[in-house]
Short mmCIF file of C-alpha atoms in Angstrom, two decimals:
data_model
loop_
_atom_site.label_atom_id
_atom_site.label_comp_id
_atom_site.label_asym_id
_atom_site.label_seq_id
_atom_site.Cartn_x
_atom_site.Cartn_y
_atom_site.Cartn_z
CA MET A 124 18.53 8.08 228.78
CA ARG A 125 18.71 11.15 230.46
CA ILE A 126 16.20 12.90 232.29
CA LYS A 127 14.18 15.08 229.56
CA PHE A 128 13.44 18.58 230.19
CA ILE A 129 12.76 21.04 227.76
CA GLY A 130 13.18 24.70 229.65
CA SER A 131 11.97 27.23 226.73
CA GLN A 132 9.46 25.24 225.36
CA LEU A 133 7.98 24.70 229.02
CA ARG A 134 8.20 28.86 229.61
CA THR A 135 6.91 29.93 226.19
CA LEU A 136 4.24 26.86 226.80
CA TRP A 137 2.87 28.76 229.85
CA THR A 138 3.12 32.14 228.12
CA VAL A 139 1.05 31.09 225.36
CA VAL A 140 -1.58 30.16 227.60
CA GLY A 141 -1.74 33.10 229.71
CA LEU A 142 -1.05 31.94 232.68
CA VAL A 143 0.02 35.45 234.23
CA THR A 144 -0.98 36.95 237.60
CA SER A 145 -1.76 40.20 238.96
CA ALA A 146 -2.88 41.24 242.54
CA ILE A 147 -4.18 44.39 244.13
CA VAL A 148 -2.34 45.92 247.32
CA PRO A 149 -5.08 46.24 250.41
CA VAL A 150 -5.49 48.69 252.80
CA LEU A 151 -5.15 46.74 255.74
CA CYS A 152 -4.98 46.55 259.54
CA GLU A 153 -2.13 46.55 261.46
CA PRO A 154 -0.59 42.60 259.91
CA TRP A 155 0.15 40.31 262.54
CA THR A 156 4.03 40.49 261.23
CA GLN A 157 6.16 42.29 259.00
CA ILE A 158 8.51 40.37 257.02
CA SER A 159 10.70 41.67 254.88
CA VAL A 160 14.68 40.39 254.28
CA LYS A 161 17.79 41.66 255.27
CA ASP A 162 20.20 39.70 253.22
CA THR A 163 20.54 36.95 250.91
CA THR A 164 23.44 34.51 250.48
CA LEU A 165 24.06 32.29 247.47
CA LEU A 166 25.82 29.37 248.81
CA GLY A 167 26.47 27.21 245.83
CA PRO A 168 25.70 23.86 244.70
CA GLN A 169 25.21 21.14 246.79
CA LEU A 170 28.15 18.89 247.26
CA THR A 171 28.16 15.09 246.49
CA PRO A 172 31.89 13.87 247.03
CA ASP A 173 30.69 10.14 247.23
CA VAL A 174 29.68 9.95 243.56
CA THR A 175 31.84 10.11 240.47
CA ASN A 176 29.00 12.51 238.76
CA VAL A 177 25.55 12.98 239.35
CA SER A 178 22.50 14.76 238.18
CA ARG A 179 19.31 15.22 239.48
CA ASP A 180 16.92 17.22 240.52
CA GLY A 181 14.41 17.76 243.74
CA GLY A 182 16.10 18.05 247.03
CA TYR A 183 13.44 18.25 250.02
CA SER A 184 14.67 17.49 253.36
CA ALA A 185 13.29 16.70 257.06
CA LEU A 186 15.28 16.61 260.65
CA ILE A 187 14.75 12.51 261.54
CA ASN A 188 16.25 10.90 264.70
CA ASP A 189 19.28 13.52 264.61
CA ASN A 190 19.82 13.34 260.86
CA ILE A 191 18.90 15.66 258.22
CA VAL A 192 17.79 13.99 255.33
CA TRP A 193 17.98 15.01 251.71
CA LEU A 194 15.29 13.09 248.90
CA TYR A 195 15.52 13.77 245.36
CA ASP A 196 13.71 12.83 242.56
CA ASP A 197 14.91 11.11 239.31
CA THR A 198 18.78 10.63 239.84
CA GLU A 199 21.36 9.59 237.46
CA CYS A 200 24.62 8.83 238.14
CA MET A 201 27.61 9.41 235.05
CA GLY A 202 31.44 7.92 234.50
CA TYR A 203 33.95 10.16 234.15
CA ALA A 204 33.13 10.14 230.55
CA GLY A 205 29.77 11.08 231.15
CA ASN A 206 28.27 7.48 230.54
CA GLN A 207 25.26 6.59 232.42
CA LEU A 208 26.14 4.11 235.37
CA SER A 209 22.50 4.12 236.76
CA PHE A 210 19.68 5.93 236.83
CA VAL A 211 17.04 5.57 239.42
CA SER A 212 13.55 7.77 240.01
CA ASN A 213 14.49 8.66 243.39
CA THR A 214 17.42 9.08 245.95
CA ALA A 215 18.30 9.58 249.44
CA ALA A 216 21.33 11.25 251.15
CA VAL A 217 22.11 12.56 255.03
CA ALA A 218 23.50 15.85 255.94
CA ASN A 219 26.43 16.11 258.38
CA PRO A 220 25.47 19.27 260.58
CA ASN A 221 29.33 19.23 261.41
CA GLN A 222 30.84 19.68 257.51
CA ASN A 223 30.24 21.99 255.10
CA ILE A 224 26.70 22.57 254.69
CA SER A 225 26.65 21.74 251.35
CA THR A 226 27.91 18.72 250.99
CA VAL A 227 25.87 15.50 251.54
CA LYS A 228 26.62 11.74 251.99
CA ASP A 229 24.71 10.19 249.39
CA PHE A 230 22.99 6.68 250.73
CA GLY A 231 23.30 3.61 248.82
CA VAL A 232 26.32 4.20 247.01
CA VAL A 233 28.54 1.47 245.36
CA MET A 234 31.77 1.16 243.00
CA VAL A 235 30.68 -0.14 239.36
CA GLY A 236 34.29 -0.40 238.13
CA SER A 237 36.90 1.88 236.48
CA ASP A 238 37.12 3.84 233.38
CA ASN A 239 40.21 3.80 230.92
CA HIS A 240 42.40 5.94 233.50
CA GLY A 241 42.12 3.18 236.08
CA ARG A 242 40.07 5.79 238.01
CA LYS A 243 37.07 4.05 240.45
CA GLU A 244 33.75 5.08 239.43
CA TYR A 245 30.77 5.20 241.97
CA ALA A 246 27.10 5.48 241.45
CA ILE A 247 23.75 5.38 243.30
CA LEU A 248 21.83 2.22 243.86
CA ALA A 249 23.38 1.00 240.72
CA ASN A 250 21.23 -0.13 237.96
CA ASP A 251 21.71 0.18 234.65
CA THR A 252 18.01 -0.46 233.59
CA VAL A 253 16.51 2.69 233.62
CA GLY A 254 13.83 3.17 236.30
CA THR A 255 13.67 -0.24 237.83
CA GLY A 256 15.35 1.19 241.57
CA GLY A 257 14.67 3.76 243.83
CA TRP A 258 15.17 4.42 247.18
CA ILE A 259 11.58 4.11 248.21
CA PRO A 260 10.41 1.03 247.42
CA PHE A 261 8.28 -0.54 244.04
CA GLN A 262 5.55 -2.68 244.81
CA PRO A 263 6.23 -6.32 243.16
CA ASP A 264 3.93 -5.43 239.98
CA GLU A 265 5.29 -2.07 239.51
CA LEU A 266 9.09 -3.26 239.89
CA GLN A 267 8.10 -6.36 237.29
CA PHE A 268 6.75 -3.48 234.82
CA ASN A 269 9.55 -1.42 234.71
CA ASN A 270 12.14 -4.40 234.39
CA LYS A 271 9.78 -5.78 231.65
CA MET A 272 9.61 -1.91 229.67
CA LYS A 273 13.47 -1.11 229.93
CA GLY A 274 13.25 2.12 230.08
CA ARG A 275 10.52 2.86 227.22
CA GLU A 276 7.58 3.05 229.82
CA ARG A 277 8.37 3.13 233.40
CA VAL A 278 6.52 3.83 236.77
CA ALA A 279 8.37 6.70 238.54
CA ILE A 280 8.13 7.99 242.58
CA TRP A 281 9.19 11.38 242.51
CA PRO A 282 9.14 12.47 246.53
CA GLY A 283 7.87 16.20 245.67
CA THR A 284 7.94 17.27 249.05
CA SER A 285 9.62 17.80 252.35
CA PRO A 286 8.24 14.95 254.61
CA THR A 287 6.53 15.65 257.94
CA PRO A 288 7.78 14.74 261.42
CA ILE A 289 5.03 12.59 263.10
CA SER A 290 7.78 12.20 265.94
CA THR A 291 11.40 13.22 266.28
CA THR A 292 12.21 9.70 264.95
CA GLN A 293 9.77 9.44 262.51
CA ALA A 294 8.37 11.27 259.70
CA PHE A 295 6.01 10.63 256.57
CA MET A 296 5.00 12.08 253.24
CA TYR A 297 2.83 11.78 250.16
CA ALA A 298 4.96 11.47 247.05
CA PRO A 299 3.40 11.30 243.87
CA LEU A 300 3.05 8.05 241.85
CA VAL A 301 3.57 8.91 238.07
CA TYR A 302 3.50 6.56 234.36
CA VAL A 303 6.02 8.21 232.14
CA ASP A 304 5.98 7.05 228.21
CA TYR A 305 8.87 8.57 226.59
CA GLN A 306 7.01 7.59 222.90
CA PRO A 307 3.45 7.85 223.59
CA GLN A 308 1.03 7.80 220.60
CA ASP A 309 -0.68 10.95 222.13
CA PRO A 310 1.87 13.32 223.33
CA SER A 311 0.02 14.37 226.41
CA LYS A 312 0.14 11.04 227.57
CA GLU A 313 3.84 11.00 228.16
CA TYR A 314 3.30 11.64 232.16
CA GLN A 315 0.31 10.10 233.81
CA ALA A 316 -0.77 10.66 237.23
CA ARG A 317 -1.65 7.17 239.41
CA GLY A 318 -2.11 8.88 242.46
CA MET A 319 -0.79 9.95 245.86
CA THR A 320 1.50 6.92 247.79
CA LEU A 321 1.97 7.43 251.45
CA VAL A 322 5.99 6.91 252.56
CA THR A 323 7.08 6.83 255.52
CA ILE A 324 10.51 7.65 256.78
CA THR A 325 13.12 6.56 259.55
CA ILE A 326 16.66 6.63 259.97
CA PRO A 327 18.36 3.98 262.02
CA SER A 328 22.17 3.89 262.30
CA SER A 329 22.27 1.61 258.62
CA GLY A 330 21.10 4.47 256.87
CA PRO A 331 17.61 6.13 255.88
CA ILE A 332 14.87 3.51 255.00
CA ALA A 333 11.54 4.24 253.38
CA ALA A 334 8.62 2.12 253.56
CA ARG A 335 5.32 2.37 251.15
CA GLU A 336 2.34 2.17 253.34
CA GLY A 337 -0.04 0.18 250.78
CA ASP A 338 -0.34 1.17 246.99
CA LEU A 339 -2.42 4.20 246.45
CA ILE A 340 -3.66 6.48 248.90
CA ILE A 341 -5.61 9.28 246.85
CA PRO A 342 -6.42 8.28 243.04
CA GLY A 343 -4.71 10.09 240.35
CA THR A 344 -8.21 11.85 239.41
CA GLU A 345 -8.13 14.06 242.75
CA VAL A 346 -6.39 17.00 243.62
CA ALA A 347 -2.85 15.69 244.68
CA PHE A 348 -3.45 16.28 248.21
CA GLY A 349 -0.15 16.10 250.44
CA GLY A 350 1.74 17.31 246.99
CA PHE A 351 2.46 20.57 247.99
CA ALA A 352 2.97 20.63 251.96
CA THR A 353 1.49 18.47 254.70
CA LEU A 354 1.32 19.58 258.37
CA LEU A 355 0.24 18.36 261.77
CA GLY A 356 -1.69 19.69 264.54
CA PHE A 357 -3.85 19.34 267.33
CA THR A 358 -7.72 18.38 266.24
CA SER A 359 -10.00 20.99 265.91
CA THR A 360 -11.39 23.21 268.77
CA THR A 361 -15.01 23.23 266.69
CA ASP A 362 -15.08 20.80 264.33
CA PRO A 363 -12.82 17.46 265.28
CA SER A 364 -12.25 14.67 262.66
CA SER A 365 -13.17 11.05 263.12
CA GLY A 366 -10.17 9.25 264.47
CA ASN A 367 -8.77 7.85 268.02
CA ASP A 368 -5.80 10.49 267.27
CA THR A 369 -5.10 13.73 269.08
CA ARG A 370 -3.76 14.86 265.91
CA ASP A 371 -5.14 15.90 262.78
CA VAL A 372 -3.06 16.41 259.10
CA TYR A 373 -4.02 19.09 256.86
CA LEU A 374 -3.23 17.89 253.45
CA LEU A 375 -2.22 21.35 250.86
CA GLY A 376 -2.08 20.14 247.25
CA ALA A 377 -1.77 22.30 243.86
CA ALA A 378 -4.73 21.97 241.33
CA ASN A 379 -5.00 23.73 238.22
CA ASN A 380 -5.99 27.20 240.05
CA GLY A 381 -4.43 27.07 243.08
CA LEU A 382 -4.23 25.29 246.37
CA GLN A 383 -6.51 23.14 247.95
CA VAL A 384 -6.60 21.70 251.68
CA ALA A 385 -7.82 18.35 252.81
CA ARG A 386 -7.72 16.84 256.45
CA VAL A 387 -7.63 13.33 258.04
CA ASN A 388 -6.95 12.25 261.50
CA LEU A 389 -3.47 10.89 262.07
CA ASP A 390 -5.18 7.03 262.49
CA LYS A 391 -6.86 7.06 259.20
CA VAL A 392 -4.27 8.66 256.67
CA GLU A 393 -4.14 5.44 254.93
CA ILE A 394 -8.32 5.29 254.46
CA TYR A 395 -9.11 7.91 251.63
CA SER A 396 -12.77 7.15 252.21
CA ASP A 397 -12.12 9.50 255.84
CA TYR A 398 -10.82 12.26 254.27
CA SER A 399 -12.51 15.74 254.66
CA TYR A 400 -12.37 18.73 252.44
CA PHE A 401 -11.67 22.50 253.10
CA ASP A 402 -14.97 24.76 251.38
CA PRO A 403 -14.11 28.24 250.90
CA GLN A 404 -17.54 29.33 250.69
CA SER A 405 -18.82 27.99 253.92
CA LEU A 406 -15.46 28.00 255.35
CA GLN A 407 -16.36 24.06 256.81
CA PHE A 408 -14.90 20.78 255.84
CA SER A 409 -17.09 18.34 253.99
CA GLU A 410 -17.08 14.65 252.30
CA THR A 411 -16.84 16.54 248.74
CA SER A 412 -13.40 16.45 247.32
CA PRO A 413 -12.92 19.69 244.99
CA ASP A 414 -12.59 19.15 241.23
CA PRO A 415 -9.15 19.45 239.81
CA ASN A 416 -10.10 21.67 237.47
CA ILE A 417 -12.05 24.09 239.08
CA SER A 418 -11.76 27.69 237.99
CA ASP A 419 -14.22 29.18 240.04
CA TYR A 420 -11.76 31.56 242.70
CA THR A 421 -14.45 31.36 245.49
CA GLN A 422 -14.03 27.49 245.57
CA ILE A 423 -10.47 27.81 245.69
CA TYR A 424 -8.58 27.85 249.07
CA LEU A 425 -5.57 30.01 247.85
CA PRO A 426 -6.05 30.99 244.43
CA GLY A 427 -2.80 31.46 242.56
CA THR A 428 -0.27 29.08 240.45
CA PHE A 429 2.02 26.91 242.56
CA THR A 430 4.77 24.42 241.41
CA SER A 431 6.89 23.63 244.60
CA GLY A 432 6.96 24.84 248.17
CA SER A 433 6.63 24.85 251.89
CA VAL A 434 4.79 25.56 254.55
CA PHE A 435 6.02 25.93 258.00
CA TYR A 436 5.73 27.46 261.33
CA SER A 437 8.33 29.92 262.29
CA PRO A 438 9.49 30.50 265.71
CA TYR A 439 10.83 33.97 264.70
CA PHE A 440 7.55 35.00 263.58
CA SER A 441 5.35 32.99 265.63
CA THR A 442 2.97 32.14 262.51
CA TYR A 443 3.10 29.96 259.53
CA LEU A 444 5.30 30.81 256.88
CA MET A 445 4.59 29.94 252.87
CA ILE A 446 7.76 29.63 250.48
CA TYR A 447 6.82 28.78 247.02
CA LEU A 448 7.79 29.26 243.37
CA ASN A 449 4.85 29.81 240.79
CA ARG A 450 4.54 28.45 237.34
CA MET A 451 6.26 31.51 235.59
CA ALA A 452 9.58 29.80 235.28
CA ASP A 453 11.46 33.18 236.77
CA SER A 454 13.18 31.27 238.72
CA THR A 455 12.02 33.37 242.06
CA PHE A 456 11.16 32.51 245.17
CA TYR A 457 7.64 33.91 246.83
CA PHE A 458 6.35 34.02 250.00
CA ARG A 459 3.33 34.63 252.32
CA PHE A 460 2.98 34.27 256.14
CA LEU A 461 -0.40 33.76 257.99
CA ASP A 462 -2.03 36.85 259.29
CA LEU A 463 -3.05 36.42 262.94
CA ASN A 464 -4.75 39.77 262.69
CA GLN A 465 -6.87 38.70 259.92
CA PRO A 466 -9.63 36.39 261.38
CA LEU A 467 -11.63 34.98 258.11
CA VAL A 468 -15.46 35.01 260.41
CA PRO A 469 -15.87 35.47 264.12
CA ASP A 470 -14.75 32.92 266.00
CA PRO A 471 -14.58 32.40 269.87
CA VAL A 472 -11.37 30.68 269.76
CA TRP A 473 -9.55 32.30 266.65
CA ILE A 474 -9.75 35.90 267.05
CA GLN A 475 -7.10 38.60 266.26
CA GLY A 476 -4.27 37.85 267.64
CA GLY A 477 -4.17 33.97 267.57
CA LYS A 478 -5.65 31.43 269.57
CA ASP A 479 -8.11 32.99 271.93
CA GLY A 480 -5.75 36.13 271.31
CA LYS A 481 -2.58 34.21 272.60
CA GLY A 482 -0.71 33.55 269.07
CA ILE A 483 -0.45 30.12 268.17
CA VAL A 484 2.10 27.12 268.39
CA GLN A 485 3.23 25.28 265.82
CA GLU A 486 0.65 22.47 266.59
CA ASP A 487 -2.45 24.81 265.68
CA ALA A 488 -2.42 23.67 262.19
CA GLU A 489 -6.54 24.52 262.20
CA ALA A 490 -5.18 27.81 262.11
CA LEU A 491 -4.61 27.51 258.28
CA VAL A 492 -8.55 27.42 257.79
CA LYS A 493 -8.94 30.22 260.44
CA TYR A 494 -6.74 33.14 259.09
CA ALA A 495 -6.36 35.22 256.05
CA TRP A 496 -3.32 34.78 254.36
CA SER A 497 -1.20 37.82 253.71
CA PRO A 498 -0.45 39.21 249.84
CA GLN A 499 2.12 37.65 247.99
CA GLN A 500 5.46 39.01 248.28
CA THR A 501 9.10 38.54 246.52
CA LEU A 502 11.37 36.47 248.44
CA TYR A 503 14.82 35.48 246.57
CA SER A 504 15.09 35.77 242.77
CA SER A 505 17.43 32.23 242.37
CA PRO A 506 20.41 33.33 239.50
CA PRO A 507 19.51 30.19 236.94
CA GLY A 508 22.29 27.64 235.10
CA LYS A 509 22.92 28.02 231.93
CA GLY A 510 20.24 25.58 230.84
CA GLY A 511 17.15 27.81 231.45
CA PHE A 512 15.25 28.74 234.64
CA ASN A 513 15.24 27.11 238.11
CA TYR A 514 12.35 25.00 239.40
CA ALA A 515 12.07 22.24 242.47
CA GLY A 516 12.52 25.21 245.08
CA THR A 517 11.40 24.54 249.01
CA ALA A 518 12.53 25.70 252.25
CA HIS A 519 14.49 23.86 255.10
CA PRO A 520 13.41 25.30 258.36
CA GLU A 521 15.52 22.68 260.29
CA TYR A 522 18.52 24.45 259.73
CA PHE A 523 19.44 27.50 262.08
CA ASN A 524 16.53 26.40 264.05
CA ARG A 525 16.16 24.30 267.70
CA GLN A 526 12.56 24.59 267.71
CA TYR A 527 12.20 22.42 263.98
CA PHE A 528 9.77 19.76 266.36
CA ALA A 529 6.35 20.57 267.69
CA LYS A 530 6.77 20.32 271.73
CA SER A 531 3.97 17.47 271.57
CA LEU A 532 6.38 15.40 269.56
CA TYR A 533 9.29 14.80 272.19
CA SER A 534 8.06 11.64 274.85
CA GLN A 535 6.37 13.03 277.78
CA SER A 536 9.58 12.05 279.84
CA THR A 537 11.86 14.84 278.03
CA PRO A 538 11.95 17.89 280.37
CA SER A 539 10.63 20.97 279.07
CA GLY A 540 13.71 22.60 278.87
CA GLN A 541 15.59 19.94 276.47
CA CYS A 542 12.41 19.69 273.76
CA GLN A 543 14.71 21.12 271.39
CA ASN A 544 17.12 20.02 268.49
CA ALA A 545 20.76 20.56 267.73
CA TRP A 546 21.44 24.08 265.83
CA TYR A 547 22.33 23.11 262.00
CA GLY A 548 24.33 25.10 260.04
CA SER A 549 26.88 25.79 262.39
CA THR A 550 30.04 25.70 260.04
CA ILE A 551 28.32 28.67 258.31
CA LEU A 552 26.32 30.88 261.04
CA SER A 553 26.91 30.14 265.06
CA GLU A 554 23.62 30.22 267.15
CA ASP A 555 24.92 33.11 268.81
CA ASP A 556 25.00 35.11 266.00
CA ALA A 557 21.57 33.99 264.68
CA GLY A 558 19.29 36.54 266.49
CA GLY A 559 16.75 33.54 267.38
CA ASP A 560 15.70 30.47 266.01
CA GLY A 561 14.16 30.96 262.32
CA ARG A 562 14.92 34.37 261.46
CA HIS A 563 17.25 32.55 258.91
CA LEU A 564 16.10 29.90 256.36
CA LEU A 565 18.04 27.76 253.75
CA LEU A 566 16.50 27.37 250.26
CA SER A 567 17.37 25.18 247.61
CA TRP A 568 16.06 24.60 243.75
CA THR A 569 17.40 22.84 241.12
CA SER A 570 19.44 24.45 238.53
CA GLN A 571 19.58 23.66 234.77
CA GLN A 572 23.34 23.26 234.32
CA GLN A 573 22.86 21.84 230.84
CA GLY A 574 19.18 21.89 229.27
CA GLY A 575 18.31 19.72 226.25
CA MET A 576 16.72 16.29 225.43
CA ASP A 577 18.56 13.52 226.72
CA ASN A 578 21.38 15.00 227.71
CA GLY A 579 20.34 17.65 230.32
CA ILE A 580 22.48 18.29 234.11
CA TYR A 581 20.45 18.76 236.98
CA GLN A 582 22.10 20.34 240.27
CA ILE A 583 20.96 21.39 243.60
CA TRP A 584 21.42 24.75 244.40
CA LEU A 585 21.70 26.55 247.87
CA ALA A 586 20.97 30.03 249.38
CA LYS A 587 20.39 31.44 252.76
CA VAL A 588 17.78 34.34 253.09
CA GLU A 589 18.41 36.53 256.84
CA PHE A 590 14.92 38.34 257.52
CA ASP A 591 14.99 41.92 259.03
CA SER A 592 14.67 41.71 262.80
CA ILE A 593 10.87 42.04 263.62
CA SER A 594 9.20 45.52 264.41
CA GLY A 595 7.59 46.45 267.24
CA GLU A 596 3.89 45.51 268.66
CA SER A 597 0.67 45.99 266.04
CA THR A 598 -1.09 48.95 266.34
CA GLY A 599 -3.93 48.63 264.38
CA THR A 600 -3.38 51.44 262.03
CA PRO A 601 -4.20 51.11 258.39
CA LEU A 602 -0.84 50.15 256.05
CA SER A 603 -0.29 48.71 252.59
CA ALA A 604 1.04 45.24 252.52
CA PRO A 605 4.64 44.93 253.24
CA SER A 606 6.99 44.81 251.02
CA ALA A 607 10.19 42.64 250.62
CA SER A 608 13.24 44.24 250.31
CA ALA A 609 17.29 43.10 250.86
CA ALA A 610 20.77 43.73 250.32
CA THR A 611 22.44 40.65 248.91
CA THR A 612 25.79 39.12 249.64
CA SER A 613 27.79 36.30 247.75
CA GLY A 614 25.96 36.53 244.59
CA GLY A 615 22.58 36.66 245.63
CA GLN A 616 20.00 38.68 243.62
CA GLN A 617 17.91 41.61 245.09
CA PRO A 618 14.41 40.69 245.39
CA SER A 619 11.46 43.08 243.85
CA LYS A 620 11.50 46.50 246.38
CA THR A 621 7.79 47.51 244.67
CA PRO A 622 5.06 47.63 247.22
CA ASP A 623 2.93 44.53 245.91
CA ASN A 624 5.53 42.35 244.41
CA MET A 625 3.44 41.10 242.23
CA MET A 626 3.66 39.40 238.38
CA PRO A 627 2.87 41.22 235.22
CA ASN A 628 -0.57 42.48 234.83
CA SER A 629 -3.03 40.43 232.80
CA GLY A 630 -5.17 38.61 234.99
CA SER A 631 -8.18 39.53 237.02
CA ARG A 632 -7.94 41.27 240.65
CA ILE A 633 -9.55 39.60 243.73
CA ALA A 634 -10.54 40.01 246.89
CA THR A 635 -11.43 37.17 249.18
CA VAL A 636 -12.02 36.02 252.53
CA PHE A 637 -8.66 34.44 252.17
CA GLY A 638 -7.24 38.23 251.63
CA PHE A 639 -6.25 39.66 247.88
CA TYR A 640 -5.04 37.01 245.34
CA GLU A 641 -3.55 36.82 242.29
CA TRP A 642 -6.00 35.35 239.43
CA GLU A 643 -5.27 33.79 236.46
CA ASP A 644 -6.63 34.02 233.12
CA SER A 645 -8.76 31.25 231.92
CA CYS A 646 -6.93 28.01 230.91
CA VAL A 647 -7.19 24.71 229.36
CA PHE A 648 -6.32 21.39 230.83
CA ASP A 649 -7.27 18.42 231.16
CA ALA A 650 -7.83 16.32 234.33
CA PHE A 651 -4.69 14.53 234.58
CA SER A 652 -2.60 17.61 233.97
CA CYS A 653 -4.25 19.28 236.83
CA ILE A 654 -3.35 16.49 238.71
CA LEU A 655 0.43 16.41 237.47
CA LEU A 656 0.76 20.17 237.64
CA SER A 657 2.92 20.44 240.83
CA VAL A 658 5.20 18.12 240.32
CA ILE A 659 5.60 17.78 236.26
CA VAL A 660 6.18 21.63 235.96
CA ALA A 661 8.31 21.48 239.21
CA LYS A 662 10.73 19.12 237.35
CA GLY A 663 10.61 21.44 234.44
CA ALA A 664 9.68 18.51 232.29
CA THR A 665 8.79 18.28 228.85
CA LEU A 666 5.10 18.96 228.97
CA LEU A 667 2.59 18.54 225.78
CA LEU A 668 -0.59 19.73 227.04
#
């Protein structure tokens, strides 16, 4: 059974329900940094030379133990004749930084036989029963169910987001556990969220290893916290969470009408009852979790439409960036930056200019709830494949960046001057020519090379973005929101040059303490659709709400 996607139906669905956004361009003080795009380069498809043919989506990554590990969602391996060799709900690969940046070495590849011409055929985690295996292990009851149903129904684990480093040798992530019924009596029950499971990742010499930390951490009736992004930071300066670790975990989850934030101490991540939730009205964390269906923008951390994305610290801009795709199926990457000159409320620590007025470091994840995000801008319009729009877009900040790891992730015995990782991506950009850590950024997305029911072909594509040089110091003079503009090379497409870079006007325009954001017109979804929004829509799957 092939992966089932219908791009045109999904695009029509979002258009019909009126998920169109708009925003107003505010007059602000000089922002913390003005970000514009200097150049974009389309690098082409990711190469998998160890596998005969592969169709898969996703494409998330992290630097772990000096290896860049890539993670994928549903993966189908095919023979030379297009026959299915294996199908699993997730796979992993390792990138060799000394080779072509587009090439990965898949983990778990085996030879499964030869075709009629005697050519050997190779597949990943080969098993001809749909959905019974994957790199992230199933629990015994999940595996038993998949074996029994033989593809008619299955439990799937889709990574959905890039892992978060705990140290230089280990990372973790929240992955959605999803029940899939290909022929449901009720079409709305084709995809049902069971919840978020916690996965830890290490990579010894034998290859990357994923381990499940229990069954479900976050129930399927809640916002899919961690499904959009997860950051690790110092404990709060004013409102510390309960726990013995010196670090807190900040989890961003995509709900129906925007992003929500949860927080927990690192040593309590497996105990959902210890999580707290950011209340945008009081600007405090509370024990009350937000309703995934909430439509009151004053109760949403960041109103808008989000499917896949990344939130990470940029050493080049000395603040957090948010790179993401929306629900409009327009194949476009958007971005925001955390504006350190826009504190939400008077605070003795988090003042204009950052923590104590001295900027922020990577461990200052608390800044996410202390400052406003900039207005949305267009970063890059990726060229769609023949099968329809692109999806599952994300950024990979471990490339072209020696400061991927926070300083606190290194052992105490590591000299300060050695607290940096290797330079990854030297085959297309040397460190000497880069202009600084994080000035260049690798993007990936899933391209539908062939759309349709049961015969879709999906491929990971890559592009490199070069940001413009940083302008002078802030002056505090008013100006409109900065716009992204870029020249493009190697087939890249030019980002919008309009001042606000927003989508078509049909929604309401709203200003909140979190800046000026787009807001969708009213739409109707049931609870499980909201939970699955960041996963199902990002995958471009057939979605009948």
